[in-house]
mmCIF file of C-alpha atoms and ligand atoms in Angstrom:
data_model
loop_
_atom_site.group_PDB
_atom_site.id
_atom_site.type_symbol
_atom_site.label_atom_id
_atom_site.label_comp_id
_atom_site.label_asym_id
_atom_site.label_seq_id
_atom_site.Cartn_x
_atom_site.Cartn_y
_atom_site.Cartn_z
ATOM 1 C CA MET B 1 144.439 113.072 81.502
ATOM 2 C CA VAL B 2 141.972 111.508 83.951
ATOM 3 C CA ALA B 3 138.377 110.624 83.083
ATOM 4 C CA ILE B 4 135.720 109.401 85.485
ATOM 5 C CA ALA B 5 132.730 107.092 84.976
ATOM 6 C CA TYR B 6 130.394 105.969 87.731
ATOM 7 C CA SER B 7 129.185 102.499 88.593
ATOM 8 C CA VAL B 8 128.047 100.603 91.690
ATOM 9 C CA ALA B 9 129.340 97.873 93.975
ATOM 10 C CA PHE B 10 126.842 95.759 95.907
ATOM 11 C CA GLU B 11 126.949 95.455 99.665
ATOM 12 C CA GLY B 12 124.039 93.220 100.563
ATOM 13 C CA VAL B 13 121.001 94.796 98.950
ATOM 14 C CA GLU B 14 122.575 98.276 98.961
ATOM 15 C CA ALA B 15 124.350 99.565 95.873
ATOM 16 C CA ARG B 16 127.294 101.866 96.650
ATOM 17 C CA LEU B 17 128.515 104.352 94.105
ATOM 18 C CA VAL B 18 131.964 103.541 92.708
ATOM 19 C CA GLU B 19 134.124 105.950 90.766
ATOM 20 C CA VAL B 20 135.878 104.358 87.804
ATOM 21 C CA GLN B 21 138.862 106.566 87.033
ATOM 22 C CA CYS B 22 141.039 106.150 83.987
ATOM 23 C CA SER B 23 144.331 107.862 83.337
ATOM 24 C CA VAL B 24 146.441 107.797 80.193
ATOM 25 C CA ALA B 25 150.109 108.425 80.812
ATOM 26 C CA ALA B 26 153.401 108.091 79.039
ATOM 27 C CA GLY B 27 155.250 104.873 79.756
ATOM 28 C CA LEU B 28 155.294 101.271 78.682
ATOM 29 C CA PRO B 29 152.057 100.501 76.814
ATOM 30 C CA GLY B 30 149.688 98.556 79.030
ATOM 31 C CA PHE B 31 146.263 98.404 80.605
ATOM 32 C CA GLY B 32 145.995 97.866 84.374
ATOM 33 C CA ILE B 33 143.008 97.723 86.702
ATOM 34 C CA VAL B 34 143.497 98.498 90.411
ATOM 35 C CA GLY B 35 141.134 99.046 93.356
ATOM 36 C CA LEU B 36 140.423 95.552 94.754
ATOM 37 C CA PRO B 37 138.997 93.981 91.568
ATOM 38 C CA ASP B 38 138.013 90.309 91.737
ATOM 39 C CA LYS B 39 138.794 87.875 88.917
ATOM 40 C CA ALA B 40 135.725 88.868 86.850
ATOM 41 C CA VAL B 41 136.643 92.567 87.101
ATOM 42 C CA SER B 42 140.287 91.919 86.178
ATOM 43 C CA GLU B 43 139.162 90.024 83.115
ATOM 44 C CA ALA B 44 137.171 93.094 82.038
ATOM 45 C CA ARG B 45 140.431 94.229 80.439
ATOM 46 C CA GLU B 46 140.282 91.528 77.779
ATOM 47 C CA ARG B 47 136.574 92.062 77.072
ATOM 48 C CA VAL B 48 136.999 95.844 76.844
ATOM 49 C CA LYS B 49 139.938 95.482 74.434
ATOM 50 C CA ALA B 50 137.961 93.099 72.214
ATOM 51 C CA ALA B 51 134.857 95.323 72.269
ATOM 52 C CA PHE B 52 136.991 98.309 71.242
ATOM 53 C CA GLY B 53 138.330 96.200 68.391
ATOM 54 C CA ALA B 54 134.755 95.541 67.258
ATOM 55 C CA LEU B 55 134.180 99.313 67.243
ATOM 56 C CA SER B 56 137.448 99.853 65.343
ATOM 57 C CA ILE B 57 138.901 101.872 68.208
ATOM 58 C CA ALA B 58 142.599 101.291 68.782
ATOM 59 C CA LEU B 59 144.136 101.623 72.235
ATOM 60 C CA PRO B 60 146.976 104.180 72.267
ATOM 61 C CA ASN B 61 150.574 103.096 72.761
ATOM 62 C CA ARG B 62 150.564 104.540 76.240
ATOM 63 C CA ARG B 63 149.955 103.372 79.779
ATOM 64 C CA LEU B 64 146.254 103.094 80.720
ATOM 65 C CA THR B 65 145.444 102.769 84.415
ATOM 66 C CA VAL B 66 141.925 102.190 85.695
ATOM 67 C CA ASN B 67 141.252 102.724 89.405
ATOM 68 C CA LEU B 68 138.038 101.673 91.105
ATOM 69 C CA SER B 69 137.468 104.033 94.013
ATOM 70 C CA PRO B 70 136.900 103.746 97.015
ATOM 71 C CA ALA B 71 139.917 101.491 96.628
ATOM 72 C CA ASP B 72 139.304 99.523 99.858
ATOM 73 C CA LEU B 73 135.820 98.307 98.844
ATOM 74 C CA PRO B 74 135.972 94.877 97.144
ATOM 75 C CA LYS B 75 134.569 94.998 93.581
ATOM 76 C CA GLU B 76 132.822 91.886 92.321
ATOM 77 C CA GLY B 77 131.124 90.952 89.094
ATOM 78 C CA SER B 78 131.267 91.511 85.392
ATOM 79 C CA HIS B 79 129.079 94.644 85.455
ATOM 80 C CA PHE B 80 132.186 96.862 85.651
ATOM 81 C CA ASP B 81 132.991 96.172 81.959
ATOM 82 C CA LEU B 82 130.828 99.017 80.662
ATOM 83 C CA PRO B 83 131.968 101.762 83.094
ATOM 84 C CA ILE B 84 135.608 100.753 82.542
ATOM 85 C CA ALA B 85 135.146 100.939 78.759
ATOM 86 C CA LEU B 86 133.425 104.330 79.077
ATOM 87 C CA ALA B 87 136.112 105.754 81.372
ATOM 88 C CA VAL B 88 138.768 104.689 78.861
ATOM 89 C CA LEU B 89 136.779 106.206 75.977
ATOM 90 C CA ALA B 90 136.462 109.483 77.907
ATOM 91 C CA ALA B 91 140.182 109.499 78.719
ATOM 92 C CA LEU B 92 140.853 109.076 74.987
ATOM 93 C CA GLU B 93 138.415 111.953 74.340
ATOM 94 C CA ILE B 94 136.093 109.785 72.266
ATOM 95 C CA VAL B 95 133.108 110.521 74.525
ATOM 96 C CA PRO B 96 132.638 113.832 76.409
ATOM 97 C CA LYS B 97 133.579 113.685 80.095
ATOM 98 C CA GLU B 98 130.753 115.945 81.318
ATOM 99 C CA GLU B 99 128.092 113.739 79.694
ATOM 100 C CA LEU B 100 129.634 110.625 81.174
ATOM 101 C CA ALA B 101 129.808 112.128 84.671
ATOM 102 C CA ARG B 102 126.011 112.496 84.651
ATOM 103 C CA CYS B 103 125.480 108.738 84.372
ATOM 104 C CA VAL B 104 125.882 105.578 86.400
ATOM 105 C CA ALA B 105 126.754 102.655 84.138
ATOM 106 C CA LEU B 106 126.699 98.904 84.580
ATOM 107 C CA GLY B 107 126.828 96.033 82.132
ATOM 108 C CA GLU B 108 128.945 93.181 80.879
ATOM 109 C CA LEU B 109 130.536 93.414 77.445
ATOM 110 C CA ALA B 110 130.640 90.592 74.949
ATOM 111 C CA LEU B 111 133.709 90.427 72.696
ATOM 112 C CA ASP B 112 131.712 91.922 69.807
ATOM 113 C CA GLY B 113 130.632 94.925 71.904
ATOM 114 C CA ARG B 114 127.156 93.648 72.777
ATOM 115 C CA LEU B 115 125.905 94.384 76.294
ATOM 116 C CA VAL B 116 125.049 91.302 78.304
ATOM 117 C CA PRO B 117 122.458 91.584 81.118
ATOM 118 C CA VAL B 118 123.719 91.602 84.702
ATOM 119 C CA ALA B 119 122.086 91.181 88.100
ATOM 120 C CA GLY B 120 121.281 94.151 90.331
ATOM 121 C CA ALA B 121 119.909 96.744 87.873
ATOM 122 C CA LEU B 122 117.096 97.695 90.262
ATOM 123 C CA PRO B 123 119.313 98.512 93.290
ATOM 124 C CA ALA B 124 121.703 100.300 90.894
ATOM 125 C CA ALA B 125 118.831 102.476 89.667
ATOM 126 C CA MET B 126 117.973 103.338 93.292
ATOM 127 C CA ALA B 127 121.600 104.374 93.885
ATOM 128 C CA ALA B 128 121.565 106.475 90.702
ATOM 129 C CA ALA B 129 118.327 108.150 91.848
ATOM 130 C CA GLU B 130 119.843 109.072 95.205
ATOM 131 C CA ASP B 131 122.785 110.621 93.415
ATOM 132 C CA ASP B 132 120.686 112.356 90.784
ATOM 133 C CA ARG B 133 122.284 110.637 87.805
ATOM 134 C CA ALA B 134 120.934 108.729 84.817
ATOM 135 C CA LEU B 135 121.456 104.972 84.537
ATOM 136 C CA ILE B 136 122.960 103.170 81.557
ATOM 137 C CA CYS B 137 122.369 99.415 81.676
ATOM 138 C CA PRO B 138 122.098 96.552 79.151
ATOM 139 C CA ARG B 139 118.886 96.428 77.101
ATOM 140 C CA ASP B 140 117.491 93.405 78.909
ATOM 141 C CA CYS B 141 117.878 95.101 82.316
ATOM 142 C CA GLY B 142 116.144 98.330 81.269
ATOM 143 C CA ALA B 143 112.592 97.228 82.011
ATOM 144 C CA GLU B 144 113.547 96.265 85.551
ATOM 145 C CA ALA B 145 115.564 99.410 86.335
ATOM 146 C CA ALA B 146 112.882 101.691 84.853
ATOM 147 C CA TRP B 147 110.645 100.893 87.832
ATOM 148 C CA VAL B 148 112.619 103.572 89.659
ATOM 149 C CA GLU B 149 110.822 106.481 88.050
ATOM 150 C CA ALA B 150 113.121 109.174 89.415
ATOM 151 C CA VAL B 151 115.987 108.201 87.065
ATOM 152 C CA PRO B 152 116.138 108.304 83.288
ATOM 153 C CA VAL B 153 117.114 104.731 82.379
ATOM 154 C CA LEU B 154 118.919 104.179 79.084
ATOM 155 C CA ALA B 155 119.117 100.603 77.884
ATOM 156 C CA PRO B 156 121.413 100.272 74.852
ATOM 157 C CA GLY B 157 122.059 96.954 73.150
ATOM 158 C CA ASN B 158 125.764 97.461 72.523
ATOM 159 C CA LEU B 159 128.731 99.717 73.215
ATOM 160 C CA ARG B 160 128.338 101.616 69.950
ATOM 161 C CA GLU B 161 124.855 102.784 70.961
ATOM 162 C CA VAL B 162 126.265 104.122 74.240
ATOM 163 C CA VAL B 163 128.985 106.039 72.387
ATOM 164 C CA ASP B 164 126.456 107.440 69.914
ATOM 165 C CA HIS B 165 124.229 108.519 72.788
ATOM 166 C CA LEU B 166 126.978 110.220 74.780
ATOM 167 C CA THR B 167 128.310 112.012 71.698
ATOM 168 C CA ASP B 168 124.741 113.084 70.831
ATOM 169 C CA ARG B 169 124.818 111.341 67.461
ATOM 170 C CA ALA B 170 121.848 109.093 68.220
ATOM 171 C CA PRO B 171 120.294 109.828 71.628
ATOM 172 C CA LEU B 172 118.605 106.846 73.234
ATOM 173 C CA ALA B 173 114.994 106.878 74.425
ATOM 174 C CA ARG B 174 114.172 106.218 78.079
ATOM 175 C CA ALA B 175 113.439 102.578 78.898
ATOM 176 C CA ARG B 176 109.916 101.685 80.011
ATOM 177 C CA PRO B 177 109.087 99.697 83.129
ATOM 178 C CA GLY B 178 108.477 95.995 82.478
ATOM 179 C CA LEU B 179 105.113 94.354 82.626
ATOM 180 C CA ILE B 180 103.939 93.253 86.015
ATOM 181 C CA GLU B 181 104.509 89.577 86.446
ATOM 182 C CA ALA B 182 101.216 87.691 86.276
ATOM 183 C CA SER B 183 100.413 85.978 89.534
ATOM 184 C CA PRO B 184 101.596 82.386 89.492
ATOM 185 C CA ALA B 185 98.765 79.886 89.272
ATOM 186 C CA THR B 186 98.436 79.089 92.949
ATOM 187 C CA ASN B 187 96.729 76.103 94.429
ATOM 188 C CA CYS B 188 93.478 76.916 96.164
ATOM 189 C CA LEU B 189 92.795 76.331 99.834
ATOM 190 C CA SER B 190 89.320 75.105 98.895
ATOM 191 C CA GLU B 191 90.922 71.900 97.578
ATOM 192 C CA VAL B 192 91.665 70.873 101.164
ATOM 193 C CA LYS B 193 88.780 68.825 102.526
ATOM 194 C CA GLY B 194 87.911 69.206 106.207
ATOM 195 C CA GLN B 195 90.874 70.270 108.348
ATOM 196 C CA GLU B 196 88.903 73.322 109.514
ATOM 197 C CA ARG B 197 91.240 74.065 112.422
ATOM 198 C CA ALA B 198 94.345 73.806 110.272
ATOM 199 C CA LYS B 199 92.803 76.114 107.673
ATOM 200 C CA ARG B 200 91.857 78.614 110.374
ATOM 201 C CA ALA B 201 95.442 78.529 111.682
ATOM 202 C CA LEU B 202 96.700 79.128 108.149
ATOM 203 C CA GLU B 203 94.384 82.120 107.726
ATOM 204 C CA ILE B 204 95.455 83.644 111.033
ATOM 205 C CA ALA B 205 99.119 83.146 110.140
ATOM 206 C CA ALA B 206 98.579 84.805 106.731
ATOM 207 C CA ALA B 207 96.631 87.747 108.170
ATOM 208 C CA GLY B 208 98.969 88.403 111.079
ATOM 209 C CA ARG B 209 102.203 87.327 109.371
ATOM 210 C CA HIS B 210 102.912 84.732 112.034
ATOM 211 C CA HIS B 211 105.197 81.737 111.899
ATOM 212 C CA LEU B 212 103.521 78.367 111.692
ATOM 213 C CA LEU B 213 104.726 74.882 112.644
ATOM 214 C CA MET B 214 102.643 71.942 111.479
ATOM 215 C CA VAL B 215 103.032 68.591 113.207
ATOM 216 C CA GLY B 216 101.243 65.398 112.192
ATOM 217 C CA PRO B 217 101.518 61.913 110.696
ATOM 218 C CA PRO B 218 102.573 61.488 107.050
ATOM 219 C CA GLY B 219 99.731 62.041 104.623
ATOM 220 C CA ALA B 220 97.816 64.320 106.995
ATOM 221 C CA GLY B 221 97.982 67.140 104.443
ATOM 222 C CA LYS B 222 100.698 69.360 105.965
ATOM 223 C CA SER B 223 102.611 69.933 102.717
ATOM 224 C CA MET B 224 99.321 70.415 100.894
ATOM 225 C CA LEU B 225 98.166 73.096 103.357
ATOM 226 C CA ALA B 226 101.516 74.908 103.344
ATOM 227 C CA ALA B 227 101.624 75.090 99.536
ATOM 228 C CA ARG B 228 98.279 76.903 99.631
ATOM 229 C CA LEU B 229 99.442 79.668 101.980
ATOM 230 C CA PRO B 230 100.588 82.157 99.247
ATOM 231 C CA GLY B 231 97.120 81.924 97.667
ATOM 232 C CA ILE B 232 95.446 83.506 100.697
ATOM 233 C CA MET B 233 98.037 86.249 101.271
ATOM 234 C CA PRO B 234 97.270 89.795 100.109
ATOM 235 C CA PRO B 235 99.344 91.231 97.218
ATOM 236 C CA LEU B 236 102.476 93.124 98.217
ATOM 237 C CA SER B 237 102.205 96.854 98.906
ATOM 238 C CA PRO B 238 104.256 99.011 96.478
ATOM 239 C CA ALA B 239 107.022 99.494 99.096
ATOM 240 C CA GLU B 240 107.148 95.763 99.864
ATOM 241 C CA ALA B 241 107.131 94.943 96.157
ATOM 242 C CA LEU B 242 110.150 97.159 95.540
ATOM 243 C CA GLU B 243 111.994 95.835 98.590
ATOM 244 C CA THR B 244 111.458 92.193 97.638
ATOM 245 C CA SER B 245 112.204 92.835 93.968
ATOM 246 C CA MET B 246 115.546 94.433 94.891
ATOM 247 C CA ILE B 247 116.590 91.183 96.567
ATOM 248 C CA HIS B 248 115.410 89.125 93.578
ATOM 249 C CA SER B 249 117.197 91.548 91.235
ATOM 250 C CA LEU B 250 120.468 90.961 93.110
ATOM 251 C CA ALA B 251 120.012 87.231 92.749
ATOM 252 C CA GLY B 252 119.355 87.822 89.028
ATOM 253 C CA ILE B 253 116.017 85.987 89.052
ATOM 254 C CA LEU B 254 113.619 88.815 88.204
ATOM 255 C CA ASP B 255 111.872 87.704 85.004
ATOM 256 C CA ASN B 256 111.145 90.032 82.079
ATOM 257 C CA GLY B 257 111.884 93.168 84.071
ATOM 258 C CA GLY B 258 108.613 92.871 85.975
ATOM 259 C CA ILE B 259 108.630 93.526 89.683
ATOM 260 C CA LEU B 260 107.085 91.060 92.089
ATOM 261 C CA ARG B 261 103.516 91.842 93.100
ATOM 262 C CA HIS B 262 102.755 88.627 94.954
ATOM 263 C CA PRO B 263 104.415 87.280 98.065
ATOM 264 C CA PRO B 264 107.291 85.003 97.086
ATOM 265 C CA PHE B 265 107.148 81.333 98.100
ATOM 266 C CA CYS B 266 110.477 79.635 98.766
ATOM 267 C CA GLU B 267 110.737 75.948 99.414
ATOM 268 C CA PRO B 268 114.351 74.910 100.026
ATOM 269 C CA HIS B 269 115.019 71.187 100.148
ATOM 270 C CA HIS B 270 116.458 69.899 103.413
ATOM 271 C CA THR B 271 119.673 68.842 101.684
ATOM 272 C CA ALA B 272 120.326 72.417 100.446
ATOM 273 C CA SER B 273 123.599 73.912 101.626
ATOM 274 C CA MET B 274 123.912 76.585 104.290
ATOM 275 C CA PRO B 275 124.791 79.403 101.786
ATOM 276 C CA ALA B 276 121.825 78.389 99.608
ATOM 277 C CA ILE B 277 119.453 78.845 102.532
ATOM 278 C CA VAL B 278 121.081 81.586 104.594
ATOM 279 C CA GLY B 279 122.858 83.399 101.765
ATOM 280 C CA GLY B 280 126.479 84.461 101.561
ATOM 281 C CA GLY B 281 129.103 82.196 100.084
ATOM 282 C CA ARG B 282 131.898 83.371 97.864
ATOM 283 C CA SER B 283 129.922 85.775 95.727
ATOM 284 C CA ALA B 284 127.495 86.705 98.553
ATOM 285 C CA LYS B 285 124.184 85.966 96.868
ATOM 286 C CA PRO B 286 120.895 86.201 98.779
ATOM 287 C CA GLY B 287 119.768 82.845 100.176
ATOM 288 C CA GLN B 288 116.284 81.365 100.373
ATOM 289 C CA ILE B 289 115.581 83.191 103.668
ATOM 290 C CA SER B 290 116.219 86.562 101.996
ATOM 291 C CA LEU B 291 114.399 85.615 98.799
ATOM 292 C CA ALA B 292 111.322 84.774 100.896
ATOM 293 C CA HIS B 293 111.276 88.331 102.295
ATOM 294 C CA ASN B 294 107.654 89.548 102.607
ATOM 295 C CA GLY B 295 106.499 86.082 101.547
ATOM 296 C CA VAL B 296 106.630 82.489 102.677
ATOM 297 C CA LEU B 297 109.660 80.392 103.590
ATOM 298 C CA PHE B 298 108.364 76.821 103.649
ATOM 299 C CA MET B 299 110.680 74.238 105.163
ATOM 300 C CA ASP B 300 109.085 70.876 104.485
ATOM 301 C CA GLU B 301 110.360 67.977 106.615
ATOM 302 C CA PHE B 302 111.728 70.527 109.061
ATOM 303 C CA PRO B 303 113.560 68.096 111.415
ATOM 304 C CA GLU B 304 115.573 66.789 108.451
ATOM 305 C CA PHE B 305 117.388 70.120 108.018
ATOM 306 C CA PRO B 306 120.928 70.123 109.453
ATOM 307 C CA ARG B 307 121.132 71.627 112.905
ATOM 308 C CA PRO B 308 123.480 74.533 111.936
ATOM 309 C CA VAL B 309 120.900 75.669 109.359
ATOM 310 C CA LEU B 310 118.089 75.589 111.933
ATOM 311 C CA GLU B 311 120.239 77.537 114.393
ATOM 312 C CA THR B 312 120.775 80.315 111.843
ATOM 313 C CA LEU B 313 116.988 80.739 111.647
ATOM 314 C CA ARG B 314 116.863 81.966 115.238
ATOM 315 C CA GLN B 315 117.815 85.492 114.398
ATOM 316 C CA PRO B 316 115.577 86.108 111.344
ATOM 317 C CA ILE B 317 112.630 84.517 113.181
HETATM 318 N N1 ADP J 401 92.437 67.345 103.894
HETATM 319 C C1 ADP J 401 92.770 66.898 102.701
HETATM 320 N N2 ADP J 401 92.015 67.211 101.619
HETATM 321 C C2 ADP J 401 92.334 66.768 100.388
HETATM 322 N N3 ADP J 401 93.403 65.978 100.113
HETATM 323 C C3 ADP J 401 94.205 65.626 101.140
HETATM 324 C C4 ADP J 401 93.928 66.074 102.483
HETATM 325 N N4 ADP J 401 94.877 65.549 103.308
HETATM 326 C C5 ADP J 401 95.711 64.844 102.508
HETATM 327 N N5 ADP J 401 95.316 64.874 101.217
HETATM 328 C C6 ADP J 401 95.975 64.191 100.070
HETATM 329 O O1 ADP J 401 97.077 63.459 100.556
HETATM 330 C C7 ADP J 401 98.272 63.857 99.894
HETATM 331 C C8 ADP J 401 99.460 63.812 100.853
HETATM 332 O O2 ADP J 401 99.395 64.878 101.752
HETATM 333 P P1 ADP J 401 100.656 65.701 102.187
HETATM 334 O O3 ADP J 401 100.295 67.122 102.197
HETATM 335 O O4 ADP J 401 101.834 65.328 101.364
HETATM 336 O O5 ADP J 401 100.844 65.160 103.649
HETATM 337 P P2 ADP J 401 101.999 65.443 104.695
HETATM 338 O O6 ADP J 401 102.843 66.540 104.168
HETATM 339 O O7 ADP J 401 101.286 65.795 105.963
HETATM 340 O O8 ADP J 401 102.746 64.131 104.827
HETATM 341 C C9 ADP J 401 97.984 65.223 99.373
HETATM 342 O O9 ADP J 401 98.739 65.532 98.231
HETATM 343 C C10 ADP J 401 96.501 65.155 99.053
HETATM 344 O O10 ADP J 401 96.300 64.630 97.762
HETATM 345 MG MG1 MG J 402 104.784 66.489 103.663
#
């Protein structure tokens, strides 16, 4: 008895479809997860068991095996909790397999069966759209994912609501896209007195999307001018907005499900670490360079940055 649920694994800003297979077989009772899970995915087992307990569903006295396929792709993050739980429920014939196969699911489970928001709902919705499937994600991620209009996005608050939806007992309504984030109160260029040439340079850089290096004595107004650059940049085009929001979604910093409409402004401190600026690290999160995509990356006190960080800027620039 094998049941399949679908989820995604993130590779950079791309979400790749992952098949979550569950088989129930005779043998020593147990619950194993294979397919290159990281620590957070392995721990899904405990959360899934507890959430089932909250729903008064008992695991059978048989051997449950969950495989995350493709098995050679590393799986990271707690968002596999929901698809694993659903695959198990389908294998136990509690939810219908055909219904489940039409969805991509992601979400972290709390021990009481609540769904906890996770990062990356927007790229996941794009992946679901490409594959012509619906998306099931935690309630707080629904507004963000619903920006991808091509997919029906369902945003339940807990595991019971998902089960009731899949068994047609209480179908869920489609989530609505979140409100557009109001533009941050930006400082105005008119506050800068004089400095006509510097202002002109700033305007040309904003219009032509050029890089800008400001050199001058302390107190000349360099930081002040740079902080006013986002204020004179045009709003993002819809394609740029989606692209930039996908990166912010992966980093889990998209507020209230709104997508970004204004160019982002990133100002890393010169003591920030290499992964913080360039991205990567153990859980491969986007760094400040990526977060500034289609916006402004402002490196104040530029010569103070460590040389290896400056060298990594060569390629993006
Ligand atoms: N052209 C200017 N118009 C208005 N205020 C200015 C101007 N130049 C400098 N200032 C004032 O001096 C302060 C210090 O400038 P700052 O931008 O920090 O200089 P820098 O980064 O070049 O060392 C600013 O916060 C601002 O109050
Ligand atoms: Mg300064």
